[in-house]
Amino acid sequence: QFFVFCHGLLQLSQLLVSGYLKSSISTIERRYGLSSQTSGLLASFNEVGNTLLIVFVSYLGSRVHRPRLIGCGAILVSLAGFLMSLPHFITGPYEYDQSVASTFSNTTDLCQPRAPQAWANLSDASCTPHASRENHEVLLVMFVAQALLGIGGVPIQPFGISYIDDFASERNSPLYLGILFSVTVIGPGVAFMLGSAMLRFYVDIDKVGAAEVQLTNKDPRWVGAWWLGFLVAASLVALSALPYFFFPREMPKEVGEVLHTHTHLKMCPLVLPGFPVVLLRNLRHPVFLLVVLAQVNISAMVAGLATFMGKFLERQFSLTASLANMIIGAVNIPGAMVGIVVGGVILKRFQMSLRQCSALCVLGMLLCLLTALPLLFLGCPTQKVAGVTYWDSSGFGHHDMECNVQCQCPKSGFNPICGSNGVEYTSPCSAGCSTVSIHTDGSVLNYTRCSCIPGPAGFARPGTCGTGCSHLFVPFVVLSCLAGILASTSHTPSFMLILRSIQPEDKSFAVGIQFMLLRVLAWMPGPVLYGSAIDTTCMLWESRCDRRAACRYYDNTLFRRR
């Protein structure tokens, strides 16, 4: 029982490390200027290390000291977690354009007609060879960390489960495995809640005093303390790893009525010459093949959604990253858990045949499609952004438009403000604002004397205008949660279809193939495909050192549909 407890804790903290990255992905994109395609590849890169080794490890089976190997894997996972946060400590503080000169920069992004040379250093200052090298280092460290995370996670699940199954009594084994399964489902939810908590802090909380931070977490330039969660999760993994070095190689079997000698199914067919025969026999099995294909499709969708759902909510409904994570962790993931349980209960209650199992799967998916259909329409277009989504009659929108031609704005400036005319401008300079009034605590109250904003009182407030979509937010969350519940009811029946339609001696092997196919066809490409699709809807890219960095504005309607 102590082993089961330790294993539950370890699985939870391992999922915290891998799940936490998904919750802070939009923040990491903004901080290091990554496209969604790159961040999607990063998010699924742990599967690469995992897949390469899983067959080999399952084959080792009980020939090794399993607890010790789990411990070593956990140490690797913990190391990967600490590595993920390393970029924060090897790069300088986060820099952003600001209107008020501060201890960091004496430049401001107001319209200053008389100083053409002052601007040159703002846009090109960050473009030293060091800066572009730094970016490569950051990516390298993160990809290596993700690969290590995948490799370290390999022994944890298979060895833990086979160890428990070997030494637990017949009666208790299902209960223990059930506990572990529920932990793996809860894990991602906890990870998103951790993300929600950490992203409320400013990224450089350890480098600058609180008084010097002029951003609020609603500001489009805000970057939360993404690295903090990795430190928390990695420390938890390290703690959970310790007991594994003290468990014996074998335990006396737990007392309980033993009905027959229990042989544990391992993926041993790998050694036998019959390997290709068994493989083909299973792949030619129509039920097995069709169910696995269906699972591949839904898993690819889930993998993509898990990675970018937060980003979608942030952009579509103008939420903070923290709130978006809170919704996913507290509403969407628990919804999926409820669905899985309901599916299992229906199976048990009605003792379903194979045909009924497949009918239940089809029904769940059809109902899910019906609830998900309205989601295509629940959203608003991107707000009017001068020169990006909106051009007025005066030819506004070209970078050298009449109204701000005297300002000599840098192309890369980004500090959105919302004009009194309801149009958003990418910076005070691009709106031609020359005066700023400041609150006693150093934050910006508003901008005045803006030559591009019509009307006698052409003023603007700091921050984005927002999408004006808050009224659709609750219906969206309710429907997406419902769709998730309905889709996940088919989780257990689809597994049953596989397990019951295959010859008993191929069972564990078939499940091995199934997970292999899910990894290679769904969990790896899913986030990359989603990221690429999201990138195609970008309307304005940030440029860093002449390379395309993160996306500033998306076409929200296209983003939602794609």
XYZ file of C-alpha atoms in Angstrom:
562
model
C 0.000 0.000 0.000
C 2.901 2.345 0.690
C 4.242 1.564 -2.790
C 0.852 2.418 -4.311
C 0.822 5.672 -2.352
C 4.340 6.581 -3.517
C 3.510 5.656 -7.070
C 0.383 7.793 -7.103
C 2.406 10.724 -5.802
C 5.153 10.191 -8.377
C 2.726 9.917 -11.285
C 0.976 13.076 -10.148
C 4.190 15.088 -9.911
C 5.475 13.681 -13.219
C 2.241 14.831 -14.877
C 2.693 18.228 -13.221
C 5.985 18.704 -15.069
C 4.633 17.685 -18.489
C 1.210 19.310 -18.013
C 2.599 22.560 -16.643
C 4.379 23.289 -19.931
C 1.045 23.206 -21.737
C -0.429 25.701 -19.276
C 2.423 28.186 -19.725
C 2.949 27.702 -23.468
C 1.438 31.030 -24.552
C 3.608 32.807 -21.963
C 6.810 31.087 -23.130
C 5.908 31.995 -26.730
C 5.640 35.642 -25.781
C 8.764 35.684 -23.616
C 11.080 34.025 -26.161
C 9.319 34.944 -29.392
C 8.218 31.511 -30.569
C 5.666 30.666 -33.233
C 2.899 28.220 -32.275
C 4.380 25.626 -34.596
C 7.648 25.718 -32.646
C 5.913 25.669 -29.280
C 3.694 22.793 -30.438
C 6.790 20.815 -31.411
C 8.303 21.639 -28.029
C 5.165 20.490 -26.203
C 5.120 17.129 -27.968
C 8.874 16.568 -27.989
C 8.818 14.534 -24.769
C 6.930 11.835 -26.671
C 9.984 11.339 -28.902
C 12.281 10.213 -26.094
C 9.451 8.180 -24.665
C 8.566 6.285 -27.834
C 12.138 5.360 -28.685
C 12.570 3.552 -25.382
C 9.162 2.200 -24.372
C 9.392 -1.060 -26.347
C 12.839 -1.807 -24.965
C 11.775 -1.155 -21.380
C 8.563 -3.171 -21.587
C 10.691 -6.026 -22.897
C 13.020 -5.896 -19.872
C 9.996 -6.656 -17.721
C 10.814 -8.164 -14.358
C 14.453 -8.960 -15.104
C 15.562 -5.704 -13.533
C 15.276 -4.079 -10.114
C 12.030 -2.296 -10.977
C 11.690 0.149 -8.027
C 15.281 1.313 -8.471
C 14.763 1.859 -12.184
C 11.589 3.843 -11.481
C 13.625 5.956 -9.045
C 16.285 6.636 -11.680
C 13.610 7.592 -14.216
C 12.066 9.959 -11.672
C 15.453 11.619 -11.024
C 15.738 12.209 -14.799
C 12.233 13.704 -14.896
C 13.116 15.993 -11.994
C 16.323 17.075 -13.748
C 14.283 17.803 -16.890
C 11.927 19.992 -14.855
C 14.801 22.037 -13.439
C 16.316 22.300 -16.934
C 13.042 23.678 -18.298
C 13.311 26.654 -15.952
C 16.992 27.272 -16.722
C 16.409 29.681 -19.662
C 14.949 32.166 -17.188
C 18.211 32.241 -15.247
C 20.604 32.405 -18.218
C 18.798 35.204 -20.077
C 18.556 38.847 -19.049
C 15.391 40.475 -17.713
C 12.316 40.630 -19.958
C 12.308 43.832 -22.001
C 9.247 45.535 -23.406
C 8.447 48.908 -24.953
C 7.246 51.454 -22.442
C 6.141 55.077 -22.385
C 7.762 56.068 -19.136
C 11.515 56.116 -18.845
C 12.590 53.772 -16.058
C 15.719 52.342 -14.491
C 15.860 49.853 -17.385
C 15.514 52.075 -20.401
C 15.684 55.799 -20.855
C 13.778 55.633 -24.132
C 10.043 56.001 -24.379
C 7.619 55.048 -27.119
C 5.751 58.357 -27.305
C 5.697 60.435 -30.459
C 8.827 62.594 -30.330
C 9.060 64.622 -33.541
C 12.446 66.149 -32.819
C 14.514 63.060 -32.147
C 14.811 60.763 -35.143
C 18.025 59.207 -33.830
C 16.569 58.302 -30.430
C 14.328 55.752 -32.117
C 17.028 53.852 -33.919
C 18.431 52.496 -30.693
C 15.052 51.309 -29.409
C 14.278 48.976 -32.281
C 17.807 47.722 -32.902
C 19.126 47.696 -29.364
C 18.041 44.113 -28.736
C 19.687 42.925 -31.927
C 23.185 42.070 -30.854
C 24.756 38.777 -31.966
C 24.425 37.833 -28.292
C 20.648 38.222 -28.450
C 20.205 35.877 -31.403
C 22.606 33.342 -29.883
C 20.670 33.535 -26.622
C 17.515 32.548 -28.450
C 19.124 29.423 -29.874
C 20.454 28.470 -26.456
C 16.998 28.812 -24.919
C 15.410 26.553 -27.538
C 18.201 23.991 -27.281
C 17.910 23.774 -23.489
C 14.131 23.389 -23.634
C 14.173 20.704 -26.338
C 16.844 18.735 -24.460
C 14.792 19.039 -21.259
C 11.679 17.753 -23.039
C 13.601 14.786 -24.491
C 14.919 13.940 -20.999
C 11.412 14.260 -19.592
C 10.195 11.663 -22.083
C 13.092 9.273 -21.419
C 12.747 9.576 -17.629
C 9.025 8.868 -17.795
C 9.492 5.547 -19.609
C 10.028 3.142 -16.669
C 7.558 4.864 -14.339
C 4.195 3.638 -15.601
C 4.866 0.121 -16.983
C 7.149 -0.972 -14.142
C 4.963 0.550 -11.456
C 1.878 -1.194 -12.775
C 3.538 -4.592 -13.255
C 5.176 -4.373 -9.797
C 1.832 -3.644 -8.151
C 0.084 -6.332 -10.173
C 2.739 -8.914 -9.270
C 2.670 -8.399 -5.515
C -0.863 -7.179 -4.762
C -3.552 -9.701 -3.942
C -5.984 -10.643 -6.704
C -8.729 -8.853 -4.867
C -6.919 -5.545 -4.371
C -5.015 -5.227 -7.630
C -7.893 -3.652 -9.622
C -8.497 -1.164 -6.823
C -4.838 -0.076 -6.755
C -4.671 0.259 -10.538
C -7.937 2.209 -10.444
C -6.432 4.634 -7.935
C -3.394 5.134 -10.178
C -5.584 5.630 -13.230
C -7.633 8.312 -11.488
C -4.412 10.093 -10.495
C -3.268 10.181 -14.126
C -6.585 11.784 -15.032
C -6.478 14.360 -12.217
C -2.819 15.248 -12.867
C -3.274 17.559 -15.865
C -6.056 19.427 -14.050
C -3.734 20.095 -11.119
C -1.021 21.196 -13.586
C -3.313 23.828 -15.112
C -4.280 25.080 -11.655
C -0.571 25.374 -10.816
C -0.126 27.347 -14.039
C -3.019 29.588 -13.076
C -1.397 30.316 -9.709
C 2.137 30.955 -11.036
C 1.264 33.140 -14.015
C -0.203 35.735 -11.647
C 3.352 36.642 -10.637
C 5.526 38.791 -12.894
C 8.223 36.879 -14.785
C 11.186 38.738 -13.270
C 9.903 38.681 -9.704
C 13.391 37.544 -8.655
C 15.275 40.156 -10.695
C 13.362 43.409 -10.195
C 11.558 44.983 -7.263
C 7.766 44.950 -7.246
C 7.725 48.762 -7.451
C 9.555 48.744 -10.790
C 7.036 46.508 -12.563
C 4.718 48.793 -14.475
C 2.585 46.074 -16.049
C -0.602 44.525 -14.723
C -1.435 40.934 -15.670
C -4.137 42.210 -18.046
C -1.538 44.054 -20.131
C -0.831 42.471 -23.554
C 2.904 42.782 -22.778
C 2.550 40.916 -19.471
C 4.633 37.757 -19.028
C 3.974 35.604 -15.956
C 6.493 33.649 -13.877
C 6.362 30.554 -16.100
C 9.591 29.148 -14.651
C 8.321 29.047 -11.069
C 5.942 26.141 -11.696
C 8.736 24.018 -13.151
C 10.761 24.506 -9.952
C 7.759 23.486 -7.821
C 6.915 20.432 -9.949
C 10.539 19.277 -10.302
C 11.078 19.508 -6.538
C 7.962 17.394 -5.974
C 9.243 14.758 -8.404
C 12.618 14.681 -6.641
C 10.893 14.150 -3.281
C 8.656 11.370 -4.666
C 11.689 9.629 -6.181
C 13.480 9.074 -2.869
C 11.468 6.128 -1.451
C 11.982 4.056 -4.619
C 15.633 3.442 -3.783
C 14.542 1.635 -0.593
C 11.884 -0.749 -1.967
C 12.965 -4.384 -2.376
C 13.341 -6.039 -5.751
C 10.538 -8.424 -4.842
C 7.883 -8.338 -2.145
C 6.010 -11.180 -0.487
C 2.635 -11.341 -2.234
C -0.101 -9.484 -0.394
C -2.387 -11.788 1.593
C -5.754 -12.424 -0.032
C -7.420 -15.469 -1.543
C -5.132 -16.469 -4.409
C -7.272 -18.368 -6.872
C -4.570 -19.381 -9.319
C -0.906 -18.653 -9.881
C -0.932 -15.247 -11.430
C 1.275 -14.879 -14.452
C 1.810 -11.278 -15.367
C 1.464 -10.442 -19.048
C 4.551 -8.693 -20.341
C 5.508 -7.623 -23.812
C 7.695 -10.715 -24.148
C 6.478 -11.720 -27.601
C 9.114 -9.270 -28.781
C 11.840 -11.871 -28.460
C 10.014 -14.740 -30.054
C 10.331 -15.392 -33.787
C 6.555 -15.017 -33.846
C 6.795 -11.232 -33.436
C 5.913 -10.248 -37.038
C 3.175 -12.888 -37.112
C 1.495 -11.521 -33.983
C 1.920 -7.955 -35.233
C 0.263 -8.708 -38.561
C -2.451 -10.793 -36.932
C -3.432 -7.813 -34.794
C -3.091 -5.181 -37.484
C -5.217 -7.254 -39.863
C -7.903 -7.525 -37.198
C -10.599 -5.122 -38.458
C -12.061 -4.250 -35.044
C -8.653 -3.573 -33.538
C -7.574 -1.479 -36.508
C -10.738 0.622 -36.698
C -10.919 1.304 -32.962
C -7.248 2.298 -32.836
C -7.754 4.595 -35.841
C -10.709 6.239 -34.098
C -8.644 6.640 -30.938
C -5.777 8.135 -32.958
C -8.113 10.769 -34.382
C -9.611 11.821 -31.084
C -6.241 11.715 -29.305
C -4.660 13.982 -31.899
C -7.483 16.433 -31.283
C -7.092 16.232 -27.512
C -3.303 16.649 -27.757
C -3.703 19.777 -29.885
C -6.473 21.218 -27.731
C -4.655 20.558 -24.463
C -1.704 22.538 -25.781
C -3.499 25.506 -27.309
C -6.928 25.749 -25.668
C -5.566 28.255 -23.134
C -4.114 30.439 -25.857
C -7.411 30.253 -27.730
C -9.410 31.412 -24.698
C -6.908 34.241 -24.067
C -7.213 35.580 -27.620
C -10.879 34.949 -28.257
C -12.291 36.275 -24.999
C -9.448 38.629 -23.929
C -8.714 36.595 -20.780
C -5.497 36.600 -18.784
C -3.371 33.439 -19.098
C -4.050 32.781 -15.435
C -7.838 32.780 -15.833
C -7.711 30.670 -19.011
C -5.730 27.994 -17.134
C -8.139 28.168 -14.228
C -11.079 27.412 -16.560
C -9.328 24.467 -18.225
C -8.110 22.999 -14.931
C -11.358 23.480 -13.025
C -14.002 22.931 -15.736
C -12.807 21.150 -18.879
C -10.541 18.483 -17.376
C -12.928 17.510 -14.548
C -15.637 17.304 -17.230
C -13.554 14.740 -19.124
C -13.048 12.791 -15.866
C -16.803 12.684 -15.294
C -17.280 11.395 -18.850
C -14.764 8.571 -18.386
C -16.430 7.484 -15.148
C -19.939 7.643 -16.672
C -18.802 5.497 -19.621
C -17.359 2.899 -17.238
C -20.490 2.870 -15.072
C -22.781 2.353 -18.089
C -20.586 -0.563 -19.226
C -20.687 -2.226 -15.821
C -24.368 -1.539 -15.195
C -25.634 -2.968 -18.494
C -23.003 -5.700 -19.079
C -22.637 -4.618 -22.678
C -21.804 -6.822 -25.634
C -19.191 -5.774 -28.183
C -21.854 -4.439 -30.540
C -23.415 -2.383 -27.743
C -19.948 -1.083 -26.806
C -19.405 0.214 -30.308
C -22.917 1.692 -30.390
C -22.145 3.556 -27.154
C -18.930 4.936 -28.695
C -20.755 6.099 -31.820
C -23.531 7.700 -29.781
C -21.062 9.559 -27.548
C -19.159 10.907 -30.560
C -22.287 11.968 -32.453
C -23.660 13.862 -29.448
C -20.239 15.438 -28.959
C -20.254 16.648 -32.575
C -23.693 18.187 -32.121
C -22.629 20.122 -29.001
C -19.346 21.170 -30.581
C -20.956 22.522 -33.755
C -22.136 25.832 -32.193
C -18.566 26.443 -30.955
C -17.683 27.375 -34.545
C -19.859 30.463 -34.174
C -19.309 31.428 -30.530
C -16.763 34.192 -30.775
C -16.046 37.664 -32.096
C -13.794 39.045 -34.821
C -10.487 40.661 -33.908
C -10.819 44.187 -32.540
C -10.085 47.107 -34.919
C -6.307 47.537 -34.905
C -5.037 50.477 -36.942
C -2.833 49.256 -39.774
C -3.496 45.596 -38.983
C -7.223 44.920 -39.253
C -8.517 48.412 -39.875
C -7.792 51.250 -42.286
C -9.801 54.449 -42.262
C -10.580 56.851 -45.076
C -7.498 58.994 -44.520
C -5.302 56.190 -45.796
C -4.418 55.279 -42.242
C -2.587 52.045 -41.793
C 0.584 52.445 -43.790
C 3.545 52.794 -41.504
C 4.279 56.240 -42.845
C 0.721 57.526 -42.690
C 0.197 61.280 -42.701
C -0.927 61.582 -39.100
C 2.182 60.131 -37.515
C 4.817 60.573 -40.196
C 6.637 63.107 -38.022
C 6.996 60.572 -35.189
C 9.443 58.222 -36.918
C 8.013 55.181 -35.115
C 10.079 51.999 -34.962
C 8.566 49.137 -36.944
C 8.826 46.750 -34.020
C 7.233 48.863 -31.296
C 4.518 47.098 -29.302
C 2.611 48.699 -26.451
C -1.063 48.583 -27.450
C -3.353 51.451 -26.514
C -7.073 51.872 -27.048
C -8.164 55.131 -28.648
C -11.272 57.077 -27.661
C -12.571 56.202 -31.147
C -12.599 52.489 -30.271
C -9.622 51.698 -32.470
C -6.539 49.965 -31.078
C -3.046 51.226 -31.960
C 0.062 49.070 -31.691
C 1.914 51.783 -29.741
C 1.409 55.362 -28.480
C 3.815 56.429 -31.206
C 1.758 54.910 -34.026
C -1.284 56.827 -32.744
C 0.807 60.000 -32.726
C 0.373 60.539 -28.968
C 2.907 63.002 -27.579
C 1.789 63.364 -23.953
C 1.297 60.830 -21.206
C -0.274 61.370 -17.788
C 0.889 59.187 -14.976
C -0.713 57.802 -11.827
C 1.005 58.334 -8.466
C 2.181 54.686 -8.444
C 3.957 55.122 -11.775
C 1.373 53.421 -13.963
C 0.035 55.115 -17.082
C -3.403 56.748 -16.772
C -3.907 57.875 -20.339
C -2.333 59.344 -23.481
C -3.357 62.715 -24.911
C -2.628 64.912 -27.942
C -2.808 61.940 -30.302
C -2.650 63.163 -33.894
C -4.150 59.974 -35.379
C -7.220 59.823 -33.149
C -9.944 62.119 -34.537
C -12.013 64.507 -32.448
C -10.975 67.493 -30.356
C -10.041 65.261 -27.423
C -7.986 62.598 -29.157
C -6.943 60.529 -26.170
C -6.260 56.838 -25.506
C -6.041 54.525 -22.544
C -3.256 51.970 -22.092
C -3.902 48.319 -22.943
C -5.802 46.560 -25.679
C -9.419 47.402 -26.550
C -10.318 43.711 -26.184
C -12.542 41.629 -28.426
C -15.802 42.613 -26.681
C -16.684 38.949 -26.459
C -17.220 38.436 -22.754
C -20.955 37.692 -23.135
C -20.162 34.567 -25.202
C -17.582 33.274 -22.772
C -19.914 31.360 -20.423
C -21.885 29.640 -23.232
C -18.582 28.636 -24.819
C -17.234 27.099 -21.612
C -20.498 25.258 -20.903
C -20.748 23.791 -24.413
C -17.073 22.836 -24.653
C -17.274 21.144 -21.262
C -20.400 19.252 -22.335
C -18.758 18.180 -25.595
C -15.790 16.922 -23.568
C -18.014 14.898 -21.216
C -19.845 13.275 -24.148
C -16.674 12.452 -26.082
C -14.930 10.888 -23.091
C -17.837 8.527 -22.334
C -16.463 6.429 -25.213
C -13.045 6.077 -23.554
C -13.690 2.883 -21.573
C -15.950 1.111 -24.125
C -13.341 1.660 -26.849
C -10.697 0.013 -24.671
C -13.060 -2.876 -24.001
C -13.590 -3.327 -27.746
C -9.845 -3.812 -28.165
C -9.337 -6.074 -25.152
C -12.279 -8.361 -25.893
C -11.836 -8.764 -29.619
C -8.241 -9.994 -29.480
C -6.845 -13.410 -28.599
C -6.063 -13.412 -24.865
C -2.366 -14.200 -25.289
C -1.921 -11.142 -27.533
C -3.608 -8.809 -25.078
C -0.712 -6.912 -23.521
C 1.095 -6.892 -26.842
C -1.939 -5.360 -28.574
C -2.181 -2.647 -25.915
C 1.526 -1.973 -26.484
C 0.960 -1.543 -30.231
C -2.046 0.631 -29.522
C -0.088 3.065 -27.346
C 2.766 3.055 -29.820
C 0.400 4.069 -32.646
C -1.270 6.710 -30.457
C 2.108 8.239 -29.653
C 3.450 8.269 -33.184
C 0.235 9.242 -34.989
C -1.522 11.436 -32.419
C 0.415 12.785 -29.447
C 3.502 13.728 -31.445
C 2.018 15.376 -34.551
C -1.160 16.707 -32.874
C 0.268 19.837 -31.204
C 2.532 20.561 -34.203
C -0.398 20.429 -36.633
C -2.531 22.609 -34.365
C 0.329 25.076 -33.932
C 0.865 25.293 -37.690
C -2.839 25.868 -38.291
C -2.864 28.627 -35.656
C 0.175 30.278 -37.268
C -1.647 30.536 -40.609
C -4.203 32.856 -38.962
C -1.638 35.391 -37.726
C -2.076 38.959 -38.979
C 0.945 40.674 -37.451
C 4.210 38.996 -36.494
C 6.661 40.411 -33.998
C 10.118 40.542 -35.535
C 13.251 39.985 -33.482
C 16.612 40.396 -35.190
C 14.975 39.964 -38.593
C 13.501 36.617 -37.595
C 9.782 36.019 -37.268
C 9.044 35.730 -33.554
C 5.709 35.429 -31.754
C 2.356 36.488 -33.190
C 0.950 39.835 -32.040
C -2.538 39.663 -33.565
C -4.562 36.760 -34.921
C -7.567 36.852 -37.185
C -9.859 35.574 -34.430
C -12.563 34.293 -36.761
C -10.088 32.190 -38.756
C -8.332 31.071 -35.559
C -11.646 29.833 -34.167
C -12.714 28.010 -37.330
C -9.392 26.371 -38.107
